[in-house]
Amino acid sequence: MEKSRIAVNRSKRKIEKIGKPVHNAQVCCGNQQLVAQVIASSLESLVLDTRPVANSIDDPLLVEIATQLSKSKARITSFVLCNCPRVSPVGIRAIAHAIGSDLKHFSYANSNVDRSILKVLATRLECLEDLDFSECPTLAAEAIREFIPCCNRIMRRCDLSNCPSITDDAICWLSGTIGTQGSLTRCVNLLSLNLAQTKAITDRGLTSLAIGCGALQFLNLEGLVNITDIGMQKLTHGCKRLRVVHLKKCIQLTDETLKSLGEHCHKLQSINLCGCIAISNIGLAAMVEKTKALQVVDVQGCNLLTEQALCILVKALPALQRLNVSGCQQITENGLLTLAAHLPFVQSATSFRGLEPRINAKELKFMHHQKTIAQSAALRIQSWFRGHIGRTIAKSWRCVMIETPAVNRIRRAFLSHCLRNEINFRARKKRKINLAAARIQGLVRGFLLRAKYYRELEESYLHSIQTRAAKRIQSRFRGFLIRRQPTMVNMAIRRMYFRFEEDKRIRCAVRVQRCYRNRLNQCRFLEVVYITQRRREQCNAAAIKLQRLFRSRAARALTRSLRQELESKREWKKHCITMAIKLQSHWRRHATWRHIQHARQEHHRRQRIEYEAATKINALGRGWLGRRLAASERENLSKKHAAAKCIQRAWQHYLHPSHGTIEYKKLVSDIQWQIHLENAQAEQRKEELLEKQRKAAMHDSASEADSEDDWYAFEDGAYWFSPSRNEKEYTRPNRFAREKSMVGLPIKVFWPLEDAWFEGLITKFCASRLKHKIVYLDGDTEWLDLEAMDATYLRLFLGSWMMYENYCPSEVALKAALFVHVRFQLYSVEYFCWRSGWIDSFDATHDVFRLIFDDDATQMVEMDLFAMEDEVQVQDKRSLLWYHPAAFFFGDGYDVRIYDYLTYIPPTETQEPVQEEYTQEAWNTEYYEEFTWQETQEEGEESAAIAEEEVGPTLPMEMTQANEEEYDELSDADEEQEASEDEDEEDEEDD
């Protein structure tokens, strides 16, 4: 070690004497090992870091390192020169020539800045993007001015933190706002700037940054106690791309700074306001109102913030990721817990007071994006498939349904086009004449008024000149008379006194006259201005009235021309509506007609507005189309010739087909004939089976001779039901009503292994497996048999949380369970059509159904279907027929309402008073145990045969036991398939 030090000292003395680097042969063996170590680490990471050998490195070592790097041709992208006191510009020049062309990161942190070294580096660093001058106590504005021009165009990041000598002049050089050639030092592409603890910077430096560094995105102003709201307002006005701002311990900043940030920096994502004691709720609200992308907020020590700030954050920032409110004494833990409950991706922090991201925040975001992509993909596939079906149908119906109506439509469009052109031409001509007349009248009246004004002005000017001339003549004449009188002293004094009095009276009279004439001229001018303004208002009112009369006349003429066409369409639509009304019952016909009349008026009004808008758009588009027509005629002519040749070739091929084509067409016709024959046979067989089932259904055991049962009447004999033996019930079964009434209710399940309650939602019920599908809040899904589980492990929410064994649904909820998971269609007056969808569940707390429409499956709508029964139909899953809600239970043979269904009590042998618990569960237990559907063995075989053949719709109101099982299988097929898929997914996750 002593020898190596002696060699280093010798080489250093030689460098100081001769002023150039020592030859490689003069480097000792110990330094060779040090060079090899630095070269190896540099080649491995492409970073030349002098910090491990800062005390040993000198110019000969740098020269040797530069030589080795030049030989290896390594592209070093980063150079760290920190706290190296024995380095001079000689060694730095060698390093700069070796790696300067590829260098992108240069760190001179924690060092005494040598301006000669910076001058050497400035000659070679042309690709520098990252510059670090942090903790340099001697760094001044002059060093910045000399170094920055080498990389001002491409520099992205600059660190000037903890540099006490940096002032506003350095920031002005950095932004190019000082000097005669500021563009040489302006960093136009600077993205990140760190000025932490550089306390000499004031509002002047921030103003220069706003002018020259508009691309800033990351800015650290920590500890700048001299900046105020004025500087921050100018900074935010010029740097509108800011994303991360640190204003820690900037004690002079107030709410005005936050208002300026919210107004200009809409891309702000993170802000640190720690120690800004003047910040209040008003400034925070103004900032978050427009910065919707804000995710990180640090307000430590802001004692003026209250819990109202949390309400502002939860409303304006749903994507908030981190919030630090340590030291905010007016914000309580309850407020933070409430805020965390309303934000989906955060939870209460463990290492500080505030909120931090959830552990599974990324998974939740990914699931949300995945669902959105899946929905958009499904919509895209549906649109493509429907377009394919539509094109296929249009291609087959083209000859009958398109060509002939198209000819008629083209002819009517051409006639209406000619009529509109004639009307528009006449309207334009009349409008042009009126505008010309109004223009001429305005010009003439303006000319007459200006001539009169100029004449009066000239007269007043002449009068003033004559008045001044008369005064001067009078004064001259009086002086002449006085000079001719004798000159006595006493008479002279008296005359002088009289003259003074006379002059005073004359001056007073002249002043009075001048004031009077001035007032008179002002009154005349105001009168002229008032008359001119009055005439202008009358002209404008007359023009507006003429325009209104003309437009109303043109509108009436256009309405009369379109009335005949609208009348024909109205008559045809009225005929269609009348035919539809005749197919319905009398009570529904009246209600539907009333709604259609109201919708027709709204449709006509909207169509009239669309026609007027289309007329104006057509007038503008025809000019453009006409100009395009002339340019495309030559191209169309060439295309027509090419199409004619193609058609001729196809026609020749059609006239002389090949033998293979003839054989193929013959085979296709034979196959089509065979398909039609099989369809006819299947249709005949289906009709025979249906007729056989209808006869079996019409067979009533109560009409037999050995029947000893009686008929029971319901409400004065309006509806009849037979409880006789072997009898087919004429009402739809409401099986598992209690289980279906739970769909849509929140539930809590206790897991003993984790010793915790997990909250979720009951979404479906599978009747074949007697299981409910539960979707937990954390995204997990599970099928559970609630009846088989321990009742103490389950809780349901029906207005309040209760144990599962205490769940007692209302009678309305039990009866409404009949319609759960049933398709429906609702007549929409807005769209003038039937909207179909699924009934998801029933809300017993508000007595409304939760609906999902097919055209908007992403949104669930709550509606009271019992209150709008005249506009709703439900579909039977087996027959695919649509029924009125009450007829869905009783059948089509009775004229019933929803009130009849809700008040219906099934017949029993003895009507005894029962407890409330029994009445609420009667639809699910004893009623269906006592009155089950029964059939004979022969009827069961026939129904089974019908089910196996799967022929068209049957009578859903006259169902046997076999038909009931088939109906349950159809209704639960989707739930079973989904339950099996969910269990497979759970098994895969367990594996």
mmCIF file with all atom_site columns, N, CA and C in Angstrom, residues 372-404:
data_model
loop_
_atom_site.group_PDB
_atom_site.id
_atom_site.type_symbol
_atom_site.label_atom_id
_atom_site.label_alt_id
_atom_site.label_comp_id
_atom_site.label_asym_id
_atom_site.label_entity_id
_atom_site.label_seq_id
_atom_site.pdbx_PDB_ins_code
_atom_site.Cartn_x
_atom_site.Cartn_y
_atom_site.Cartn_z
_atom_site.occupancy
_atom_site.B_iso_or_equiv
_atom_site.pdbx_formal_charge
_atom_site.auth_seq_id
_atom_site.auth_comp_id
_atom_site.auth_asym_id
_atom_site.auth_atom_id
_atom_site.pdbx_PDB_model_num
ATOM 1  N N  . THR A 1 372 ? -65.772 -5.410  -17.900 1.00 0.00 ? 372 THR A N  1
ATOM 2  C CA . THR A 1 372 ? -66.076 -4.418  -18.933 1.00 0.00 ? 372 THR A CA 1
ATOM 3  C C  . THR A 1 372 ? -65.708 -4.936  -20.318 1.00 0.00 ? 372 THR A C  1
ATOM 4  N N  . ILE A 1 373 ? -64.526 -5.579  -20.426 1.00 0.00 ? 373 ILE A N  1
ATOM 5  C CA . ILE A 1 373 ? -64.104 -6.110  -21.723 1.00 0.00 ? 373 ILE A CA 1
ATOM 6  C C  . ILE A 1 373 ? -65.031 -7.241  -22.165 1.00 0.00 ? 373 ILE A C  1
ATOM 7  N N  . ALA A 1 374 ? -65.435 -8.095  -21.210 1.00 0.00 ? 374 ALA A N  1
ATOM 8  C CA . ALA A 1 374 ? -66.333 -9.204  -21.557 1.00 0.00 ? 374 ALA A CA 1
ATOM 9  C C  . ALA A 1 374 ? -67.685 -8.683  -22.046 1.00 0.00 ? 374 ALA A C  1
ATOM 10 N N  . GLN A 1 375 ? -68.217 -7.682  -21.394 1.00 0.00 ? 375 GLN A N  1
ATOM 11 C CA . GLN A 1 375 ? -69.496 -7.123  -21.826 1.00 0.00 ? 375 GLN A CA 1
ATOM 12 C C  . GLN A 1 375 ? -69.390 -6.501  -23.208 1.00 0.00 ? 375 GLN A C  1
ATOM 13 N N  . SER A 1 376 ? -68.338 -5.735  -23.452 1.00 0.00 ? 376 SER A N  1
ATOM 14 C CA . SER A 1 376 ? -68.183 -5.134  -24.771 1.00 0.00 ? 376 SER A CA 1
ATOM 15 C C  . SER A 1 376 ? -68.000 -6.200  -25.841 1.00 0.00 ? 376 SER A C  1
ATOM 16 N N  . ALA A 1 377 ? -67.251 -7.282  -25.514 1.00 0.00 ? 377 ALA A N  1
ATOM 17 C CA . ALA A 1 377 ? -67.080 -8.360  -26.490 1.00 0.00 ? 377 ALA A CA 1
ATOM 18 C C  . ALA A 1 377 ? -68.404 -9.059  -26.784 1.00 0.00 ? 377 ALA A C  1
ATOM 19 N N  . ALA A 1 378 ? -69.209 -9.287  -25.730 1.00 0.00 ? 378 ALA A N  1
ATOM 20 C CA . ALA A 1 378 ? -70.517 -9.912  -25.944 1.00 0.00 ? 378 ALA A CA 1
ATOM 21 C C  . ALA A 1 378 ? -71.411 -9.041  -26.818 1.00 0.00 ? 378 ALA A C  1
ATOM 22 N N  . LEU A 1 379 ? -71.407 -7.750  -26.564 1.00 0.00 ? 379 LEU A N  1
ATOM 23 C CA . LEU A 1 379 ? -72.210 -6.845  -27.396 1.00 0.00 ? 379 LEU A CA 1
ATOM 24 C C  . LEU A 1 379 ? -71.724 -6.848  -28.839 1.00 0.00 ? 379 LEU A C  1
ATOM 25 N N  . ARG A 1 380 ? -70.412 -6.887  -29.021 1.00 0.00 ? 380 ARG A N  1
ATOM 26 C CA . ARG A 1 380 ? -69.877 -6.911  -30.374 1.00 0.00 ? 380 ARG A CA 1
ATOM 27 C C  . ARG A 1 380 ? -70.276 -8.207  -31.102 1.00 0.00 ? 380 ARG A C  1
ATOM 28 N N  . ILE A 1 381 ? -70.185 -9.348  -30.421 1.00 0.00 ? 381 ILE A N  1
ATOM 29 C CA . ILE A 1 381 ? -70.570 -10.624 -31.040 1.00 0.00 ? 381 ILE A CA 1
ATOM 30 C C  . ILE A 1 381 ? -72.058 -10.626 -31.370 1.00 0.00 ? 381 ILE A C  1
ATOM 31 N N  . GLN A 1 382 ? -72.882 -10.125 -30.427 1.00 0.00 ? 382 GLN A N  1
ATOM 32 C CA . GLN A 1 382 ? -74.323 -10.074 -30.694 1.00 0.00 ? 382 GLN A CA 1
ATOM 33 C C  . GLN A 1 382 ? -74.642 -9.202  -31.895 1.00 0.00 ? 382 GLN A C  1
ATOM 34 N N  . SER A 1 383 ? -73.988 -8.049  -31.991 1.00 0.00 ? 383 SER A N  1
ATOM 35 C CA . SER A 1 383 ? -74.271 -7.159  -33.117 1.00 0.00 ? 383 SER A CA 1
ATOM 36 C C  . SER A 1 383 ? -73.865 -7.805  -34.436 1.00 0.00 ? 383 SER A C  1
ATOM 37 N N  . TRP A 1 384 ? -72.702 -8.520  -34.439 1.00 0.00 ? 384 TRP A N  1
ATOM 38 C CA . TRP A 1 384 ? -72.294 -9.186  -35.673 1.00 0.00 ? 384 TRP A CA 1
ATOM 39 C C  . TRP A 1 384 ? -73.265 -10.311 -36.036 1.00 0.00 ? 384 TRP A C  1
ATOM 40 N N  . PHE A 1 385 ? -73.687 -11.076 -35.047 1.00 0.00 ? 385 PHE A N  1
ATOM 41 C CA . PHE A 1 385 ? -74.595 -12.177 -35.345 1.00 0.00 ? 385 PHE A CA 1
ATOM 42 C C  . PHE A 1 385 ? -75.950 -11.671 -35.835 1.00 0.00 ? 385 PHE A C  1
ATOM 43 N N  . ARG A 1 386 ? -76.481 -10.647 -35.141 1.00 0.00 ? 386 ARG A N  1
ATOM 44 C CA . ARG A 1 386 ? -77.757 -10.096 -35.597 1.00 0.00 ? 386 ARG A CA 1
ATOM 45 C C  . ARG A 1 386 ? -77.649 -9.467  -36.977 1.00 0.00 ? 386 ARG A C  1
ATOM 46 N N  . GLY A 1 387 ? -76.513 -8.827  -37.249 1.00 0.00 ? 387 GLY A N  1
ATOM 47 C CA . GLY A 1 387 ? -76.322 -8.286  -38.591 1.00 0.00 ? 387 GLY A CA 1
ATOM 48 C C  . GLY A 1 387 ? -76.297 -9.387  -39.637 1.00 0.00 ? 387 GLY A C  1
ATOM 49 N N  . HIS A 1 388 ? -75.653 -10.531 -39.298 1.00 0.00 ? 388 HIS A N  1
ATOM 50 C CA . HIS A 1 388 ? -75.627 -11.654 -40.235 1.00 0.00 ? 388 HIS A CA 1
ATOM 51 C C  . HIS A 1 388 ? -77.042 -12.185 -40.497 1.00 0.00 ? 388 HIS A C  1
ATOM 52 N N  . ILE A 1 389 ? -77.838 -12.340 -39.432 1.00 0.00 ? 389 ILE A N  1
ATOM 53 C CA . ILE A 1 389 ? -79.216 -12.818 -39.601 1.00 0.00 ? 389 ILE A CA 1
ATOM 54 C C  . ILE A 1 389 ? -80.024 -11.828 -40.428 1.00 0.00 ? 389 ILE A C  1
ATOM 55 N N  . GLY A 1 390 ? -79.876 -10.527 -40.127 1.00 0.00 ? 390 GLY A N  1
ATOM 56 C CA . GLY A 1 390 ? -80.612 -9.518  -40.876 1.00 0.00 ? 390 GLY A CA 1
ATOM 57 C C  . GLY A 1 390 ? -80.252 -9.508  -42.349 1.00 0.00 ? 390 GLY A C  1
ATOM 58 N N  . ARG A 1 391 ? -78.946 -9.652  -42.642 1.00 0.00 ? 391 ARG A N  1
ATOM 59 C CA . ARG A 1 391 ? -78.549 -9.688  -44.051 1.00 0.00 ? 391 ARG A CA 1
ATOM 60 C C  . ARG A 1 391 ? -79.084 -10.929 -44.760 1.00 0.00 ? 391 ARG A C  1
ATOM 61 N N  . THR A 1 392 ? -79.115 -12.047 -44.040 1.00 0.00 ? 392 THR A N  1
ATOM 62 C CA . THR A 1 392 ? -79.652 -13.268 -44.660 1.00 0.00 ? 392 THR A CA 1
ATOM 63 C C  . THR A 1 392 ? -81.136 -13.116 -44.986 1.00 0.00 ? 392 THR A C  1
ATOM 64 N N  . ILE A 1 393 ? -81.908 -12.587 -44.041 1.00 0.00 ? 393 ILE A N  1
ATOM 65 C CA . ILE A 1 393 ? -83.347 -12.386 -44.269 1.00 0.00 ? 393 ILE A CA 1
ATOM 66 C C  . ILE A 1 393 ? -83.575 -11.365 -45.384 1.00 0.00 ? 393 ILE A C  1
ATOM 67 N N  . ALA A 1 394 ? -82.789 -10.294 -45.381 1.00 0.00 ? 394 ALA A N  1
ATOM 68 C CA . ALA A 1 394 ? -82.953 -9.273  -46.415 1.00 0.00 ? 394 ALA A CA 1
ATOM 69 C C  . ALA A 1 394 ? -82.640 -9.818  -47.801 1.00 0.00 ? 394 ALA A C  1
ATOM 70 N N  . LYS A 1 395 ? -81.642 -10.721 -47.867 1.00 0.00 ? 395 LYS A N  1
ATOM 71 C CA . LYS A 1 395 ? -81.283 -11.282 -49.159 1.00 0.00 ? 395 LYS A CA 1
ATOM 72 C C  . LYS A 1 395 ? -82.390 -12.170 -49.720 1.00 0.00 ? 395 LYS A C  1
ATOM 73 N N  . SER A 1 396 ? -83.093 -12.900 -48.825 1.00 0.00 ? 396 SER A N  1
ATOM 74 C CA . SER A 1 396 ? -84.160 -13.785 -49.296 1.00 0.00 ? 396 SER A CA 1
ATOM 75 C C  . SER A 1 396 ? -85.447 -13.038 -49.605 1.00 0.00 ? 396 SER A C  1
ATOM 76 N N  . TRP A 1 397 ? -85.676 -11.903 -48.975 1.00 0.00 ? 397 TRP A N  1
ATOM 77 C CA . TRP A 1 397 ? -86.914 -11.148 -49.187 1.00 0.00 ? 397 TRP A CA 1
ATOM 78 C C  . TRP A 1 397 ? -86.742 -9.966  -50.149 1.00 0.00 ? 397 TRP A C  1
ATOM 79 N N  . ARG A 1 398 ? -85.601 -9.853  -50.769 1.00 0.00 ? 398 ARG A N  1
ATOM 80 C CA . ARG A 1 398 ? -85.298 -8.653  -51.536 1.00 0.00 ? 398 ARG A CA 1
ATOM 81 C C  . ARG A 1 398 ? -86.303 -8.417  -52.675 1.00 0.00 ? 398 ARG A C  1
ATOM 82 N N  . CYS A 1 399 ? -86.618 -9.526  -53.376 1.00 0.00 ? 399 CYS A N  1
ATOM 83 C CA . CYS A 1 399 ? -87.488 -9.358  -54.558 1.00 0.00 ? 399 CYS A CA 1
ATOM 84 C C  . CYS A 1 399 ? -88.873 -8.844  -54.172 1.00 0.00 ? 399 CYS A C  1
ATOM 85 N N  . VAL A 1 400 ? -89.409 -9.359  -53.044 1.00 0.00 ? 400 VAL A N  1
ATOM 86 C CA . VAL A 1 400 ? -90.802 -9.054  -52.711 1.00 0.00 ? 400 VAL A CA 1
ATOM 87 C C  . VAL A 1 400 ? -90.901 -7.852  -51.785 1.00 0.00 ? 400 VAL A C  1
ATOM 88 N N  . MET A 1 401 ? -89.996 -7.776  -50.808 1.00 0.00 ? 401 MET A N  1
ATOM 89 C CA . MET A 1 401 ? -90.166 -6.804  -49.729 1.00 0.00 ? 401 MET A CA 1
ATOM 90 C C  . MET A 1 401 ? -89.344 -5.521  -49.916 1.00 0.00 ? 401 MET A C  1
ATOM 91 N N  . ILE A 1 402 ? -88.439 -5.482  -50.901 1.00 0.00 ? 402 ILE A N  1
ATOM 92 C CA . ILE A 1 402 ? -87.559 -4.307  -50.988 1.00 0.00 ? 402 ILE A CA 1
ATOM 93 C C  . ILE A 1 402 ? -87.688 -3.593  -52.333 1.00 0.00 ? 402 ILE A C  1
ATOM 94 N N  . GLU A 1 403 ? -87.602 -4.377  -53.438 1.00 0.00 ? 403 GLU A N  1
ATOM 95 C CA . GLU A 1 403 ? -87.510 -3.722  -54.736 1.00 0.00 ? 403 GLU A CA 1
ATOM 96 C C  . GLU A 1 403 ? -88.749 -2.899  -55.060 1.00 0.00 ? 403 GLU A C  1
ATOM 97 N N  . THR A 1 404 ? -89.945 -3.552  -54.913 1.00 0.00 ? 404 THR A N  1
ATOM 98 C CA . THR A 1 404 ? -91.178 -2.816  -55.236 1.00 0.00 ? 404 THR A CA 1
ATOM 99 C C  . THR A 1 404 ? -91.393 -1.624  -54.303 1.00 0.00 ? 404 THR A C  1
#
